Amino acid sequence: MIELEGVPELIDPVMICAFEGWNDAGDAASTAVGHLDREWKGEVFAALDAEDYYDFQVNRPTVWLDGGVRKVTWPTTRLSVVRTGGDKPRDLVLVRGIEPSMRWRSFCNEILGFAHELGVEMVVVLGALLGDTPHTRPVPVSGVTSDPDLARSLDLEESRYEGPTGIVGILQESCTHAGVPAVSLWAAVPHYVSQPPNPKATLALLNRLEDLLELRIPLGELPEDARAWQLGVDQLAAEDSEVAEYVQSLEEARDTAELPEASGEAIAREFERYLRRRDGQPGPGGHASDSGVADSRDSYLRDPGSGRARPTRSTARDEPREESSDAAKAEPDGAAATGDGRPAGGAKPRGEEAGKAGRAESRAEDERAEDRAEGEAERARRGEAEEDKAERGPDQDAGREPGGSDEDPADEADGNA
């Protein structure tokens, strides 16, 4: 039996876990839990014995100096607790460590022992994998569970995977067999740029966690880091024509596959997240904008017209404009969409603007074609008049002024014009 001292009674606790190693492409999952611990100032209350679970030749300890005194940090898994605050505060138990080298069943049982003692209602395990996904599009995050009832109630996928697994899969199955609701959130990291860190994937995991738990997470500098990361990868890809061509093929495949979803469910999720952020209060470490929406949410929203990701900026925040509903108040242009797919605040989708431009160009082209047709007709008429004059001969033209013409002067002016 695990006895915990100094840990207060928790409110609706949820355990969130992430482990470095095989299930942590780009360090996206472990960085997400580290972000929660840092933003909400988590307090470590327990650590697993490193001797029981780790091979120190694989995960070596580190030596460091503390005021001239040498100390050793052993690789392990630590547990901390944070309180989210807000109108409906709840506690999170954060589990962050390294995938164990041995005794996985004992490792999972020990974590489940902590969950039982703390009254954890659900376990959420974060992971990241390498996938055929372009870095220019929103990071896909899938929610998976082995519990059919939980899959229906939370709109998650029921796990059908067969094959090698890591500690994320083992811990989820252990929770299911122990009767503890468990969910895994997986972010897909582009395999051609898998080096850590990947702040864009970390941001996507935190956004999905917000949706799952219906809470507001302070994002800090993550959105800006994600934008800088994408710009850097854009520059690297542009320097290699083969990589640029490959990324374009991934973009086309992604856009084709997600076109129906992008026009409905994705926009609805973004809008619901916006409403939570507008109505919620900034948690510890979080900073809300004047509109009640964190400035960091200006990044990586879908274009209502194409479903593609596009960074948006809050440059028009202070411009006066008519508001159609309470949901659009103080909303930066393009940061949310209404039910009909139009951005809130009166901004028009780029597809509608492009349509207007196309119609204007079509009208201009029609006018140019009409002018060309009139010119051709005038030239043909003048040619017929010259032929008629030649047939009549000089006798029929006697008495005419030099340079005279059968045509009306006004008609001739029109023809010359």
Coordinates of C-alpha atoms in Angstrom, one line a residue:
M1 CA 0.0 0.0 0.0
I2 CA 1.3 3.4 -1.0
E3 CA 1.0 6.1 1.7
L4 CA 1.1 9.7 0.7
E5 CA 1.9 12.4 3.2
G6 CA 1.7 16.1 2.6
V7 CA -0.6 15.7 -0.4
P8 CA -3.9 17.7 0.1
E9 CA -7.3 16.2 -0.8
L10 CA -7.6 16.6 -4.6
I11 CA -10.6 18.0 -6.6
D12 CA -11.8 15.9 -9.5
P13 CA -8.2 14.7 -10.2
V14 CA -7.1 13.6 -13.6
M15 CA -3.7 11.9 -14.1
I16 CA -1.7 13.0 -17.2
C17 CA 1.4 11.0 -18.1
A18 CA 4.2 11.2 -20.7
F19 CA 7.4 9.3 -21.1
E20 CA 10.5 10.1 -23.0
G21 CA 11.7 7.5 -25.5
W22 CA 10.0 5.4 -28.1
N23 CA 6.6 7.0 -27.7
D24 CA 7.8 10.6 -27.7
A25 CA 8.7 11.7 -31.2
G26 CA 10.1 15.2 -31.2
D27 CA 9.8 15.2 -27.4
A28 CA 6.3 16.5 -28.0
A29 CA 4.5 14.6 -25.3
S30 CA 7.1 15.0 -22.5
T31 CA 7.4 18.7 -23.3
A32 CA 3.6 19.1 -23.0
V33 CA 3.6 17.6 -19.5
G34 CA 6.6 19.7 -18.6
H35 CA 4.8 22.8 -19.8
L36 CA 1.8 22.0 -17.5
D37 CA 4.1 21.5 -14.6
R38 CA 5.9 24.8 -15.2
E39 CA 2.9 27.0 -16.0
W40 CA 0.9 25.7 -13.0
K41 CA 4.0 25.5 -10.7
G42 CA 3.7 21.8 -9.9
E43 CA 5.0 20.3 -6.6
V44 CA 6.7 17.0 -6.8
F45 CA 5.4 14.6 -4.1
A46 CA 6.8 11.2 -5.2
A47 CA 9.5 9.6 -7.4
L48 CA 9.8 6.0 -8.4
D49 CA 13.0 4.1 -7.4
A50 CA 15.3 4.3 -10.4
E51 CA 17.1 1.0 -9.4
D52 CA 13.9 -1.0 -10.1
Y53 CA 13.1 0.1 -13.6
Y54 CA 16.1 1.6 -15.4
D55 CA 19.2 0.3 -17.1
F56 CA 21.8 3.0 -16.3
Q57 CA 23.9 2.0 -19.4
V58 CA 20.9 3.0 -21.5
N59 CA 19.7 6.0 -19.5
R60 CA 22.8 7.3 -17.7
P61 CA 22.7 9.5 -14.5
T62 CA 24.1 13.0 -14.7
V63 CA 26.5 14.8 -12.4
W64 CA 26.2 18.4 -11.5
L65 CA 27.6 21.0 -9.1
D66 CA 25.5 22.6 -6.4
G67 CA 27.5 25.3 -4.7
G68 CA 30.7 23.4 -5.3
V69 CA 29.1 20.1 -4.1
R70 CA 28.9 17.4 -6.7
K71 CA 25.4 15.8 -6.9
V72 CA 23.9 13.0 -9.0
T73 CA 20.5 13.1 -10.8
W74 CA 19.2 9.6 -11.5
P75 CA 16.9 8.9 -14.4
T76 CA 13.4 8.2 -12.9
T77 CA 9.7 9.0 -13.1
R78 CA 8.4 11.8 -10.9
L79 CA 4.8 12.7 -9.9
S80 CA 3.6 16.2 -9.1
V81 CA 0.3 17.8 -8.5
V82 CA -1.1 21.1 -9.9
R83 CA -4.4 23.0 -9.4
T84 CA -5.8 24.5 -12.6
G85 CA -7.9 27.3 -11.0
G86 CA -10.7 29.1 -12.7
D87 CA -14.4 29.0 -12.0
K88 CA -14.3 25.2 -11.8
P89 CA -10.9 24.3 -10.3
R90 CA -9.7 20.8 -10.6
D91 CA -6.4 19.1 -9.9
L92 CA -4.0 17.3 -12.3
V93 CA -1.6 14.7 -11.2
L94 CA 1.4 14.9 -13.6
V95 CA 3.5 11.9 -14.3
R96 CA 6.7 12.6 -16.2
G97 CA 9.7 10.3 -16.7
I98 CA 11.6 8.0 -19.1
E99 CA 10.2 4.8 -20.6
P100 CA 11.4 2.1 -18.2
S101 CA 14.0 -0.5 -19.3
M102 CA 12.6 -3.4 -17.3
R103 CA 9.7 -4.6 -15.1
W104 CA 7.0 -2.8 -17.0
R105 CA 4.1 -4.5 -15.2
S106 CA 5.5 -3.5 -11.8
F107 CA 6.0 0.0 -13.1
C108 CA 2.4 0.3 -14.2
N109 CA 1.1 -1.2 -11.0
E110 CA 3.0 1.3 -9.0
I111 CA 1.5 4.2 -11.0
L112 CA -1.9 2.7 -10.7
G113 CA -1.4 2.5 -6.9
F114 CA -0.8 6.3 -6.8
A115 CA -3.9 6.8 -8.9
H116 CA -6.0 4.7 -6.5
E117 CA -4.7 6.5 -3.4
L118 CA -5.3 10.0 -5.0
G119 CA -8.8 9.2 -6.2
V120 CA -7.9 9.7 -9.9
E121 CA -11.0 9.7 -12.1
M122 CA -9.3 9.2 -15.4
V123 CA -5.7 8.7 -16.8
V124 CA -4.6 10.5 -20.0
V125 CA -1.4 9.3 -21.5
L126 CA 0.3 11.6 -24.1
G127 CA 2.3 10.2 -27.0
A128 CA 3.8 11.3 -30.3
L129 CA 4.7 9.2 -33.3
L130 CA 6.4 9.7 -36.7
G131 CA 3.9 10.0 -39.6
D132 CA 3.5 11.0 -43.2
T133 CA 2.2 14.4 -42.4
P134 CA 3.3 17.8 -43.8
H135 CA 4.7 20.4 -41.4
T136 CA 2.7 23.1 -43.1
R137 CA -0.6 21.7 -41.9
P138 CA -2.2 21.4 -38.4
V139 CA -0.7 18.5 -36.4
P140 CA -3.2 15.6 -36.4
V141 CA -4.0 14.4 -32.9
S142 CA -6.0 11.2 -32.4
G143 CA -7.7 10.2 -29.2
V144 CA -7.7 6.4 -28.5
T145 CA -9.2 4.3 -25.8
S146 CA -9.7 0.5 -25.2
D147 CA -13.0 1.2 -23.4
P148 CA -16.0 1.1 -25.8
D149 CA -18.2 3.0 -23.5
L150 CA -15.6 5.7 -23.0
A151 CA -15.1 5.9 -26.8
R152 CA -18.8 6.6 -27.3
S153 CA -19.1 9.1 -24.4
L154 CA -16.0 11.1 -25.3
D155 CA -16.1 10.7 -29.1
L156 CA -12.8 8.8 -29.3
E157 CA -11.5 6.0 -31.4
E158 CA -11.6 2.5 -30.1
S159 CA -8.1 1.1 -30.2
R160 CA -7.7 -1.6 -33.0
Y161 CA -3.9 -1.5 -33.1
E162 CA -1.9 -4.8 -33.3
G163 CA 1.8 -4.9 -33.1
P164 CA 4.8 -3.7 -31.0
T165 CA 3.9 -1.2 -28.3
G166 CA 5.6 1.0 -25.8
I167 CA 4.9 2.0 -22.2
V168 CA 2.0 4.2 -23.3
G169 CA 0.1 1.2 -24.7
I170 CA 1.0 -1.0 -21.7
L171 CA -0.1 1.6 -19.2
Q172 CA -3.4 2.2 -21.0
E173 CA -4.2 -1.5 -21.0
S174 CA -3.2 -1.8 -17.4
C175 CA -5.7 1.0 -16.5
T176 CA -8.4 -0.7 -18.5
H177 CA -7.9 -4.0 -16.7
A178 CA -7.9 -2.2 -13.4
G179 CA -11.2 -0.5 -14.2
V180 CA -9.7 3.0 -14.4
P181 CA -10.9 5.0 -17.5
A182 CA -7.8 5.7 -19.7
V183 CA -7.3 7.7 -22.9
S184 CA -4.2 8.1 -25.1
L185 CA -3.7 11.2 -27.2
W186 CA -1.2 10.8 -30.1
A187 CA 0.3 13.6 -32.1
A188 CA 1.7 12.8 -35.6
V189 CA 5.1 14.4 -36.1
P190 CA 6.5 14.8 -39.7
H191 CA 9.1 12.0 -40.1
Y192 CA 11.4 14.2 -42.3
V193 CA 11.8 16.7 -39.4
S194 CA 11.7 14.5 -36.3
Q195 CA 14.5 16.2 -34.3
P196 CA 13.3 17.7 -31.0
P197 CA 11.9 20.0 -30.0
N198 CA 8.7 20.2 -31.9
P199 CA 6.6 23.0 -30.3
K200 CA 3.9 22.7 -32.9
A201 CA 3.2 19.1 -32.0
T202 CA 3.3 20.0 -28.3
L203 CA 0.8 22.8 -28.9
A204 CA -1.5 20.4 -30.7
L205 CA -1.4 18.0 -27.8
L206 CA -2.3 20.7 -25.3
N207 CA -5.1 22.0 -27.5
R208 CA -6.6 18.4 -27.7
L209 CA -6.2 18.0 -24.0
E210 CA -8.2 21.2 -23.5
D211 CA -11.0 19.8 -25.6
L212 CA -10.9 16.5 -23.7
L213 CA -10.9 17.9 -20.2
E214 CA -12.8 21.1 -21.0
L215 CA -10.3 23.4 -19.2
R216 CA -8.2 26.3 -20.2
I217 CA -4.5 25.8 -20.4
P218 CA -2.1 28.8 -20.4
L219 CA 0.0 28.4 -23.5
G220 CA 2.7 30.9 -22.7
E221 CA 5.2 31.3 -25.6
L222 CA 4.3 28.0 -27.2
P223 CA 2.3 29.5 -30.1
E224 CA 5.2 31.9 -31.0
D225 CA 7.7 29.0 -30.7
A226 CA 5.5 26.9 -33.1
R227 CA 5.4 29.7 -35.7
A228 CA 9.1 30.2 -35.5
W229 CA 9.6 26.4 -35.9
Q230 CA 7.4 26.2 -38.9
L231 CA 9.2 29.2 -40.6
G232 CA 12.5 27.5 -40.0
V233 CA 11.4 24.3 -41.5
D234 CA 9.9 26.2 -44.5
Q235 CA 13.3 27.8 -45.2
L236 CA 15.1 24.4 -45.0
A237 CA 12.6 22.8 -47.3
A238 CA 12.8 25.6 -49.8
E239 CA 16.6 25.0 -50.1
D240 CA 16.0 21.4 -51.3
S241 CA 13.8 21.0 -54.4
E242 CA 13.2 17.3 -53.7
V243 CA 12.1 18.0 -50.1
A244 CA 9.8 20.8 -51.3
E245 CA 8.2 18.5 -53.9
Y246 CA 7.7 15.8 -51.3
V247 CA 6.1 18.2 -48.9
Q248 CA 3.8 19.4 -51.6
S249 CA 2.6 15.9 -52.3
L250 CA 1.9 15.4 -48.6
E251 CA -0.1 18.6 -48.6
E252 CA -2.2 17.5 -51.5
A253 CA -2.9 14.1 -49.9
R254 CA -3.7 15.7 -46.6
D255 CA -6.0 18.3 -48.0
T256 CA -7.9 15.8 -50.1
A257 CA -8.3 13.4 -47.2
E258 CA -9.5 16.1 -44.7
L259 CA -11.6 18.3 -47.0
P260 CA -15.0 17.1 -45.6
E261 CA -13.8 17.2 -42.0
A262 CA -12.2 20.6 -42.4
S263 CA -15.4 22.3 -43.4
G264 CA -17.4 21.0 -40.3
E265 CA -16.0 19.4 -37.2
A266 CA -12.6 21.1 -37.2
I267 CA -14.2 24.5 -37.4
A268 CA -16.7 23.6 -34.7
R269 CA -13.9 22.5 -32.4
E270 CA -11.9 25.7 -32.9
F271 CA -15.0 27.8 -32.2
E272 CA -15.9 25.8 -29.0
R273 CA -12.3 26.3 -27.8
Y274 CA -12.5 30.0 -28.5
L275 CA -15.7 30.2 -26.5
R276 CA -14.1 28.5 -23.5
R277 CA -11.1 30.8 -23.7
R278 CA -13.4 33.9 -24.0
D279 CA -15.5 33.0 -21.0
G280 CA -12.8 31.6 -18.9
Q281 CA -10.3 33.3 -16.6
P282 CA -6.5 33.1 -17.1
G283 CA -5.0 30.4 -15.0
P284 CA -1.8 30.8 -13.0
G285 CA 0.9 31.7 -15.5
G286 CA -1.6 32.5 -18.2
H287 CA -2.2 35.9 -19.8
A288 CA -5.4 36.9 -21.4
S289 CA -5.8 39.6 -24.1
D290 CA -8.2 42.5 -23.9
S291 CA -10.8 40.3 -25.5
G292 CA -10.5 37.6 -23.0
V293 CA -8.9 35.4 -25.6
A294 CA -5.2 34.5 -25.1
D295 CA -3.1 36.1 -27.8
S296 CA -1.5 32.7 -28.4
R297 CA -4.6 31.3 -29.9
D298 CA -4.0 33.4 -33.0
S299 CA -2.0 30.6 -34.5
Y300 CA -2.7 27.6 -36.7
L301 CA -6.4 28.0 -37.3
R302 CA -8.0 26.4 -40.3
D303 CA -9.0 28.5 -43.3
P304 CA -12.8 28.1 -43.6
G305 CA -12.5 28.0 -47.4
S306 CA -9.8 25.4 -47.8
G307 CA -9.3 23.7 -44.5
R308 CA -5.6 24.6 -44.6
A309 CA -3.8 26.0 -41.7
R310 CA -3.0 29.7 -41.7
P311 CA -1.4 31.9 -39.0
T312 CA -3.6 34.8 -38.1
R313 CA -2.5 38.0 -36.4
S314 CA -4.5 40.4 -34.2
T315 CA -3.7 43.5 -36.2
A316 CA -7.3 44.5 -36.5
R317 CA -8.2 44.0 -32.9
D318 CA -9.0 47.7 -32.2
E319 CA -10.7 48.5 -35.5
P320 CA -14.5 49.2 -35.0
R321 CA -16.8 46.9 -36.8
E322 CA -20.4 45.6 -36.5
E323 CA -20.9 42.6 -34.3
S324 CA -23.5 40.0 -35.3
S325 CA -23.6 38.1 -32.0
D326 CA -22.1 37.8 -28.6
A327 CA -19.8 35.1 -29.8
A328 CA -18.1 37.5 -32.1
K329 CA -17.3 40.2 -29.5
A330 CA -13.7 41.4 -29.3
E331 CA -12.7 38.6 -31.6
P332 CA -9.6 39.1 -33.8
D333 CA -10.3 38.8 -37.5
G334 CA -10.1 35.2 -38.6
A335 CA -9.6 33.7 -35.1
A336 CA -13.0 31.9 -35.1
A337 CA -15.7 30.8 -37.4
T338 CA -19.5 30.9 -37.1
G339 CA -21.8 28.1 -37.8
D340 CA -22.0 28.8 -41.5
G341 CA -18.3 28.7 -42.0
R342 CA -17.7 32.5 -42.1
P343 CA -15.2 34.1 -39.7
A344 CA -16.8 35.9 -36.7
G345 CA -16.7 39.7 -36.6
G346 CA -17.8 40.1 -40.2
A347 CA -14.6 39.1 -41.9
K348 CA -15.2 37.2 -45.2
P349 CA -13.5 33.9 -46.1
R350 CA -10.8 34.1 -48.6
G351 CA -12.9 31.9 -50.9
E352 CA -15.6 34.6 -51.1
E353 CA -13.0 37.4 -51.8
A354 CA -11.5 35.3 -54.5
G355 CA -14.9 34.8 -56.0
K356 CA -15.6 38.5 -56.2
A357 CA -12.2 39.1 -57.8
G358 CA -12.9 36.4 -60.3
R359 CA -16.3 37.9 -61.2
A360 CA -14.8 41.3 -61.7
E361 CA -12.0 40.0 -63.9
S362 CA -14.7 38.0 -65.9
R363 CA -16.7 41.2 -66.5
A364 CA -13.6 43.1 -67.6
E365 CA -12.7 40.3 -70.1
D366 CA -16.2 40.4 -71.5
E367 CA -15.9 44.2 -72.1
R368 CA -12.6 43.8 -73.8
A369 CA -14.0 41.0 -76.1
E370 CA -17.0 43.2 -77.0
D371 CA -14.6 46.1 -77.9
R372 CA -12.6 43.8 -80.1
A373 CA -15.7 42.5 -81.9
E374 CA -16.9 46.1 -82.6
G375 CA -13.5 47.0 -84.0
E376 CA -13.5 43.9 -86.3
A377 CA -17.0 44.8 -87.5
E378 CA -16.0 48.4 -88.2
R379 CA -13.0 47.4 -90.2
A380 CA -15.1 45.0 -92.2
R381 CA -17.6 47.7 -93.0
R382 CA -14.9 50.1 -94.1
G383 CA -13.4 47.4 -96.3
E384 CA -16.7 46.9 -98.1
A385 CA -17.0 50.6 -98.7
E386 CA -13.6 50.7 -100.3
E387 CA -14.5 47.8 -102.6
D388 CA -17.8 49.5 -103.6
K389 CA -15.9 52.7 -104.4
A390 CA -13.5 50.9 -106.6
E391 CA -16.4 49.2 -108.5
R392 CA -18.1 52.6 -109.2
G393 CA -15.0 54.1 -110.7
P394 CA -13.8 57.7 -110.8
D395 CA -16.7 59.0 -112.9
Q396 CA -19.2 58.3 -110.2
D397 CA -17.0 60.1 -107.7
A398 CA -16.9 63.3 -109.7
G399 CA -17.9 66.5 -107.7
R400 CA -16.7 65.1 -104.4
E401 CA -14.2 67.0 -102.3
P402 CA -10.7 65.6 -102.1
G403 CA -10.4 63.2 -99.3
G404 CA -14.1 62.8 -99.1
S405 CA -15.7 59.6 -97.9
D406 CA -19.0 57.8 -98.1
E407 CA -19.0 57.3 -94.3
D408 CA -20.5 59.7 -91.8
P409 CA -17.8 61.6 -90.0
A410 CA -19.1 60.5 -86.7
D411 CA -18.9 56.9 -87.8
E412 CA -15.4 57.3 -89.0
A413 CA -14.4 58.8 -85.6
D414 CA -16.0 55.9 -83.8
G415 CA -14.1 53.5 -86.1
N416 CA -10.8 55.2 -85.5
A417 CA -11.4 55.2 -81.8

